[in-house]
Amino acid sequence: MSRISRSFLLFVLLTSAACSSQRNMASPPASASTESPSAVSPSKSDSAPTSAPPSGATGMGLAPSEKENPSTGGAISGQLPVLPREVQIANATLLLEHEFLQLQASLSTCENACRVLASMERATRVLCSLTQGEERVRCEDARKRLKEARSRVRDACKECSNGVNTDPENPEP
Amino acid sequence: MKHLLLLILFFTGISGCDIASSPGQNEVTCSCEGSSRPVDPALLSFLSKARAAHRQADALEGQKDRAGALAALNTLVSGPIPSKRSEIDEVLADTRARMAELQSTLGQWDAAEKEIERGLQHAPDTSYFRGHLFEVRAVVEEQRAASLTADPTAAAAARVRAIEAAEQAIKIQDQVLRKTLEKEAP
């Protein structure tokens, strides 16, 4: 959970930073437009469609205009090019988003399985509390399913942090 | 609540750059330049509101104020809903299920059933949320049956509905569990 929180926090911070950067670019000083012709135009949804993003922004490369623009840290002979800040942030955001999704997916499998098991357990409890006589077979079917489900969750997750019993031999409910 | 919080965190994380906002609306969007995927402030706002509403409902339920908890959740479902997305539907389905449980504890059986029906509209496919709604329906009908001591016919009908809903919940959750663990299998 703490890893998720950290990743999430980082992600939000980076996203916010990227967005702040975007907002700043959306209302540049009058002279800015002449310095960087490829800068993104204001992207208000009620205005005309946003112009195409600079080519460098779609990948790891630099926009041609930025290579020529020393103020953005363009290529200098003998040195590696420095990506503009907004491109760095965007790339970092994408990487972090990818990492976050992978982390979340791996951590959530057992949490998901356990909450599903909890729901099955509650439904089985209701079913078995209401069935009697010949209907009892419906309760037994539900218990059998629950037992198999517990077994599968135990194999995959051992225990459930939400307190749901994963012991297939547990007679409850 | 913990799951809802995780869900909201997860979706907030995704929405960082994933949400394509509805075109033509006067929303302040924030384009993430590198990915060309704008942040949707309306979605973030909704998820934040959902978290706050559920927290408030937790606190009120802790004080045994179930009507207050219900009112807190109602502000979420009756307020503006951002453009249709699966994560929004999941939050709404989960919230409707919780509202149905609260209404059931207040003896408002018909209102609870309406919440479940509304919730099912947000969870049309096999999912935990759909299974959970059937599970809640089973609980609601079980409680309704128990309350209808003066009307054995109506009680029997409620009992039948409870059993059917419970079986449906078990069937759905069994499928969901298999899918969930299949993904994890090597």
Coordinates of C-alpha atoms in Angstrom, one line a residue:
Chain A
M1 CA 0.0 0.0 0.0
S2 CA 2.8 2.4 0.8
R3 CA 4.4 1.7 -2.5
I4 CA 1.2 2.4 -4.2
S5 CA 0.7 5.6 -2.3
R6 CA 4.2 6.8 -3.1
S7 CA 3.8 6.0 -6.8
F8 CA 0.5 7.6 -6.8
L9 CA 1.7 10.7 -5.1
L10 CA 4.7 11.0 -7.4
F11 CA 2.4 10.4 -10.4
V12 CA 0.0 13.2 -9.3
L13 CA 2.9 15.6 -8.6
L14 CA 4.4 14.9 -12.0
T15 CA 1.0 15.2 -13.7
S16 CA 0.3 18.4 -11.9
A17 CA 3.7 19.7 -12.8
A18 CA 3.2 18.7 -16.4
C19 CA -0.2 20.4 -16.4
S20 CA 1.2 23.6 -14.7
S21 CA 3.8 23.7 -17.4
Q22 CA 1.1 23.3 -20.0
R23 CA -1.0 26.0 -18.5
N24 CA 2.0 28.3 -18.4
M25 CA 2.6 27.6 -22.1
A26 CA -1.0 28.3 -22.8
S27 CA -0.7 31.9 -21.9
P28 CA 2.9 32.8 -22.8
P29 CA 4.2 36.4 -22.9
A30 CA 3.8 38.0 -26.2
S31 CA 7.4 37.5 -27.2
A32 CA 7.3 33.7 -26.4
S33 CA 5.4 32.9 -29.6
T34 CA 8.2 34.3 -31.7
E35 CA 10.9 32.3 -29.8
S36 CA 9.3 28.9 -30.3
P37 CA 7.0 28.6 -33.2
S38 CA 6.2 24.9 -32.3
A39 CA 4.9 25.8 -28.8
V40 CA 1.5 24.3 -28.1
S41 CA -1.3 26.7 -28.6
P42 CA -3.9 27.3 -25.8
S43 CA -6.0 24.2 -25.6
K44 CA -9.3 25.5 -24.3
S45 CA -11.9 23.1 -25.3
D46 CA -14.3 25.8 -26.5
S47 CA -11.8 27.2 -28.8
A48 CA -10.6 25.9 -32.2
P49 CA -9.0 22.5 -32.2
T50 CA -5.6 22.3 -30.6
S51 CA -2.7 22.4 -33.0
A52 CA -0.7 19.3 -33.5
P53 CA 1.8 18.8 -30.7
P54 CA 5.4 19.4 -31.4
S55 CA 7.0 16.4 -32.9
G56 CA 9.4 16.0 -30.0
A57 CA 6.6 15.8 -27.6
T58 CA 5.2 12.6 -29.0
G59 CA 8.3 10.6 -28.3
M60 CA 11.7 11.0 -26.9
G61 CA 13.0 13.3 -29.7
L62 CA 13.2 17.0 -29.9
A63 CA 11.1 19.3 -32.0
P64 CA 13.2 20.8 -34.8
S65 CA 12.6 24.3 -33.6
E66 CA 13.8 23.3 -30.1
K67 CA 17.1 21.9 -31.4
E68 CA 17.8 25.3 -32.9
N69 CA 16.7 27.2 -29.8
P70 CA 19.5 27.5 -27.3
S71 CA 17.1 28.8 -24.6
T72 CA 15.5 25.4 -24.4
G73 CA 18.7 23.6 -24.1
G74 CA 18.9 22.4 -27.7
A75 CA 21.8 20.4 -29.2
I76 CA 25.2 21.9 -28.7
S77 CA 28.0 20.3 -30.7
G78 CA 29.8 17.7 -28.5
Q79 CA 27.1 17.4 -25.9
L80 CA 24.0 15.3 -25.6
P81 CA 20.8 17.2 -26.3
V82 CA 18.9 18.3 -23.2
L83 CA 15.2 17.7 -23.6
P84 CA 12.9 20.6 -22.8
R85 CA 11.5 20.5 -19.3
E86 CA 7.9 19.8 -20.5
V87 CA 9.0 16.9 -22.6
Q88 CA 11.0 15.4 -19.7
I89 CA 8.0 15.8 -17.5
A90 CA 5.7 14.3 -20.0
N91 CA 8.0 11.3 -20.5
A92 CA 8.4 10.8 -16.8
T93 CA 4.7 11.0 -16.4
L94 CA 4.1 8.3 -19.0
L95 CA 6.8 6.0 -17.4
L96 CA 5.4 6.5 -14.0
E97 CA 1.8 6.0 -15.2
H98 CA 2.9 2.7 -16.7
E99 CA 4.7 1.7 -13.5
F100 CA 1.7 2.7 -11.4
L101 CA -0.7 0.6 -13.5
Q102 CA 1.6 -2.4 -13.4
L103 CA 2.1 -2.1 -9.6
Q104 CA -1.6 -1.6 -9.0
A105 CA -2.6 -4.5 -11.2
S106 CA -0.2 -6.8 -9.4
L107 CA -1.2 -5.7 -5.9
S108 CA -4.9 -5.7 -6.6
T109 CA -5.4 -9.3 -7.8
C110 CA -5.6 -10.7 -4.3
E111 CA -7.6 -7.8 -2.9
N112 CA -10.0 -8.2 -5.7
A113 CA -10.2 -12.0 -5.2
C114 CA -10.8 -11.5 -1.5
R115 CA -13.6 -9.0 -1.9
V116 CA -15.2 -11.3 -4.4
L117 CA -14.9 -14.2 -2.0
A118 CA -16.4 -12.0 0.8
S119 CA -19.4 -11.3 -1.5
M120 CA -19.8 -15.0 -2.2
E121 CA -19.6 -15.9 1.4
R122 CA -22.3 -13.3 2.3
A123 CA -24.6 -14.6 -0.5
T124 CA -24.1 -18.2 0.6
R125 CA -24.9 -17.2 4.2
V126 CA -28.2 -15.7 3.0
L127 CA -29.0 -18.7 0.8
C128 CA -28.3 -21.3 3.5
S129 CA -30.3 -19.3 6.1
L130 CA -33.4 -19.3 3.9
T131 CA -33.4 -22.8 2.4
Q132 CA -34.9 -25.8 4.1
G133 CA -36.1 -29.3 3.3
E134 CA -35.7 -30.1 -0.4
E135 CA -34.3 -26.7 -1.1
R136 CA -31.3 -27.6 1.0
V137 CA -29.5 -28.9 -2.0
R138 CA -29.2 -25.3 -3.3
C139 CA -27.4 -24.4 -0.1
E140 CA -25.1 -27.4 -0.5
D141 CA -24.3 -26.4 -4.1
A142 CA -23.5 -22.9 -2.9
R143 CA -21.3 -24.2 -0.2
K144 CA -19.5 -26.4 -2.7
R145 CA -18.8 -23.4 -4.9
L146 CA -17.6 -21.4 -1.9
K147 CA -15.3 -24.2 -0.8
E148 CA -13.7 -24.3 -4.3
A149 CA -13.5 -20.5 -4.4
R150 CA -11.7 -20.5 -1.0
S151 CA -9.3 -23.1 -2.2
R152 CA -8.5 -21.1 -5.3
V153 CA -8.0 -17.9 -3.3
R154 CA -5.8 -19.7 -0.8
D155 CA -3.7 -21.2 -3.5
A156 CA -3.2 -17.7 -5.1
C157 CA -3.2 -15.5 -2.1
K158 CA -2.8 -17.6 1.0
E159 CA -4.8 -15.2 3.2
C160 CA -7.1 -12.3 2.8
S161 CA -6.3 -9.0 4.4
N162 CA -10.0 -8.2 4.7
G163 CA -10.5 -11.1 7.2
V164 CA -12.4 -13.4 4.8
N165 CA -11.7 -17.0 5.6
T166 CA -9.8 -18.8 2.9
D167 CA -9.8 -22.2 4.6
P168 CA -11.7 -24.6 2.2
E169 CA -12.5 -26.8 5.2
N170 CA -14.2 -24.0 7.1
P171 CA -17.8 -25.2 7.6
E172 CA -19.2 -21.7 7.8
P173 CA -21.5 -20.5 6.5
Chain B
M1 CA -14.4 1.9 2.0
K2 CA -10.9 0.8 1.6
H3 CA -11.7 -0.8 -1.7
L4 CA -13.5 2.3 -2.9
L5 CA -10.6 4.4 -1.8
L6 CA -8.2 2.2 -3.8
L7 CA -10.5 2.3 -6.7
I8 CA -10.7 6.1 -6.6
L9 CA -6.9 6.4 -6.2
F10 CA -6.4 4.0 -9.1
F11 CA -8.8 5.8 -11.4
T12 CA -7.4 9.2 -10.3
G13 CA -4.0 7.8 -11.3
I14 CA -5.2 6.6 -14.6
S15 CA -7.1 9.8 -15.3
G16 CA -3.9 11.8 -14.9
C17 CA -3.4 11.7 -18.6
D18 CA -6.0 9.3 -19.9
I19 CA -9.2 11.1 -20.0
A20 CA -10.3 12.6 -23.2
S21 CA -12.7 15.2 -22.2
S22 CA -16.0 15.7 -23.9
P23 CA -15.5 18.0 -26.8
G24 CA -17.3 21.2 -27.0
Q25 CA -17.8 21.6 -23.3
N26 CA -16.6 24.6 -21.4
E27 CA -14.3 22.6 -19.2
V28 CA -10.8 23.7 -18.3
T29 CA -8.8 20.9 -19.6
C30 CA -5.2 20.3 -19.0
S31 CA -3.4 18.7 -21.9
C32 CA -0.5 16.5 -21.0
E33 CA 1.7 17.4 -23.9
G34 CA 3.8 14.3 -24.2
S35 CA 0.9 11.9 -24.4
S36 CA -1.7 14.2 -26.0
R37 CA -4.1 12.9 -23.3
P38 CA -5.7 15.7 -21.3
V39 CA -6.6 15.6 -17.7
D40 CA -10.3 15.8 -17.1
P41 CA -11.0 18.0 -14.1
A42 CA -14.6 17.0 -14.0
L43 CA -13.7 13.3 -13.5
L44 CA -11.1 14.2 -10.9
S45 CA -13.6 16.4 -9.1
F46 CA -16.2 13.6 -9.2
L47 CA -13.8 11.0 -7.8
S48 CA -12.8 13.4 -5.1
K49 CA -16.4 14.0 -4.3
A50 CA -17.1 10.3 -4.2
R51 CA -14.3 9.8 -1.7
A52 CA -15.5 12.6 0.5
A53 CA -19.1 11.4 0.3
H54 CA -18.2 7.8 1.4
R55 CA -16.0 9.1 4.2
Q56 CA -18.8 11.2 5.4
A57 CA -21.1 8.3 5.2
D58 CA -18.6 6.2 7.2
A59 CA -18.5 8.8 9.9
L60 CA -22.3 9.1 10.1
E61 CA -22.8 5.3 10.1
G62 CA -20.3 5.2 12.9
Q63 CA -22.7 7.4 14.8
K64 CA -25.6 5.2 13.9
D65 CA -27.0 8.0 11.7
R66 CA -28.0 5.9 8.7
A67 CA -30.3 8.5 7.3
G68 CA -27.5 11.0 7.4
A69 CA -25.2 8.5 5.7
L70 CA -27.8 7.9 3.0
A71 CA -28.1 11.6 2.5
A72 CA -24.3 12.0 2.1
L73 CA -24.2 9.3 -0.6
N74 CA -27.3 10.8 -2.3
T75 CA -25.4 14.0 -2.9
L76 CA -23.0 12.0 -5.0
V77 CA -25.5 10.2 -7.1
S78 CA -27.8 13.1 -7.6
G79 CA -25.1 15.5 -8.5
P80 CA -23.5 16.1 -11.9
I81 CA -22.0 13.0 -13.4
P82 CA -19.0 13.4 -15.8
S83 CA -19.1 11.8 -19.2
K84 CA -19.8 8.1 -19.2
R85 CA -16.8 6.0 -18.3
S86 CA -16.5 2.5 -16.8
E87 CA -14.8 3.8 -13.7
I88 CA -17.6 6.2 -13.1
D89 CA -20.1 3.4 -13.5
E90 CA -18.2 1.3 -11.0
V91 CA -18.2 4.0 -8.4
L92 CA -21.9 4.6 -9.0
A93 CA -22.8 0.9 -8.9
D94 CA -20.9 0.6 -5.6
T95 CA -22.5 3.7 -4.1
R96 CA -26.0 2.5 -5.1
A97 CA -25.3 -0.9 -3.5
R98 CA -24.3 0.9 -0.3
M99 CA -27.4 3.1 -0.4
A100 CA -29.6 0.0 -0.8
E101 CA -28.0 -1.6 2.2
L102 CA -28.7 1.6 4.2
Q103 CA -32.2 1.8 3.0
S104 CA -32.8 -1.8 3.9
T105 CA -31.6 -1.2 7.5
L106 CA -34.2 1.6 7.6
G107 CA -36.9 -0.7 6.4
Q108 CA -37.2 1.1 3.1
W109 CA -37.4 -2.1 1.0
D110 CA -38.9 -0.7 -2.2
A111 CA -36.4 2.2 -2.2
A112 CA -33.6 -0.3 -1.6
E113 CA -34.7 -2.3 -4.6
K114 CA -34.9 0.8 -6.8
E115 CA -31.3 1.6 -5.8
I116 CA -30.2 -1.9 -6.8
E117 CA -32.0 -1.6 -10.2
R118 CA -30.3 1.7 -10.7
G119 CA -27.0 0.2 -9.7
L120 CA -27.4 -2.7 -12.1
Q121 CA -27.7 -0.2 -15.0
H122 CA -24.2 0.9 -14.2
A123 CA -22.9 -2.7 -14.1
P124 CA -24.5 -4.5 -17.0
D125 CA -21.6 -7.0 -17.5
T126 CA -20.2 -9.7 -15.3
S127 CA -18.2 -7.9 -12.7
Y128 CA -17.7 -7.8 -8.9
F129 CA -20.0 -4.8 -8.8
R130 CA -22.9 -6.6 -10.5
G131 CA -22.4 -9.6 -8.2
H132 CA -22.3 -7.3 -5.2
L133 CA -25.6 -5.7 -6.2
F134 CA -27.3 -9.2 -6.4
E135 CA -25.7 -10.0 -3.0
V136 CA -27.2 -6.8 -1.6
R137 CA -30.6 -7.7 -3.2
A138 CA -30.4 -11.1 -1.4
V139 CA -29.8 -9.4 1.9
V140 CA -32.5 -6.8 1.3
E141 CA -35.1 -9.5 0.4
E142 CA -34.0 -11.6 3.3
Q143 CA -34.7 -8.7 5.7
R144 CA -37.9 -7.9 4.0
A145 CA -39.1 -11.5 4.3
A146 CA -38.2 -11.4 8.0
S147 CA -40.2 -8.2 8.5
L148 CA -43.3 -9.5 6.9
T149 CA -44.5 -11.8 9.7
A150 CA -48.1 -10.6 9.3
D151 CA -48.2 -11.4 5.6
P152 CA -46.9 -15.0 4.9
T153 CA -47.5 -14.8 1.2
A154 CA -45.5 -11.7 0.7
A155 CA -42.8 -13.0 3.0
A156 CA -42.6 -16.2 1.0
A157 CA -42.2 -14.2 -2.2
A158 CA -39.5 -12.1 -0.7
R159 CA -37.8 -15.3 0.5
V160 CA -37.8 -16.7 -3.1
R161 CA -36.4 -13.4 -4.4
A162 CA -33.7 -13.5 -1.8
I163 CA -32.7 -17.1 -2.7
E164 CA -32.6 -16.3 -6.4
A165 CA -30.6 -13.2 -5.9
A166 CA -28.1 -15.0 -3.7
E167 CA -27.7 -17.8 -6.3
Q168 CA -27.2 -15.2 -9.0
A169 CA -24.6 -13.4 -6.8
I170 CA -22.7 -16.6 -6.2
K171 CA -22.7 -17.5 -9.9
I172 CA -21.4 -14.0 -10.9
Q173 CA -18.8 -13.8 -8.3
D174 CA -17.6 -17.3 -9.1
Q175 CA -17.0 -16.2 -12.7
V176 CA -15.3 -13.0 -11.6
L177 CA -13.0 -14.9 -9.3
R178 CA -12.0 -17.4 -12.0
K179 CA -11.2 -14.5 -14.3
T180 CA -9.3 -12.6 -11.7
L181 CA -7.2 -15.5 -10.7
E182 CA -6.7 -16.7 -14.3
K183 CA -4.9 -13.5 -15.0
E184 CA -2.5 -14.2 -12.2
A185 CA -1.8 -17.8 -13.2
P186 CA 1.6 -18.3 -14.8

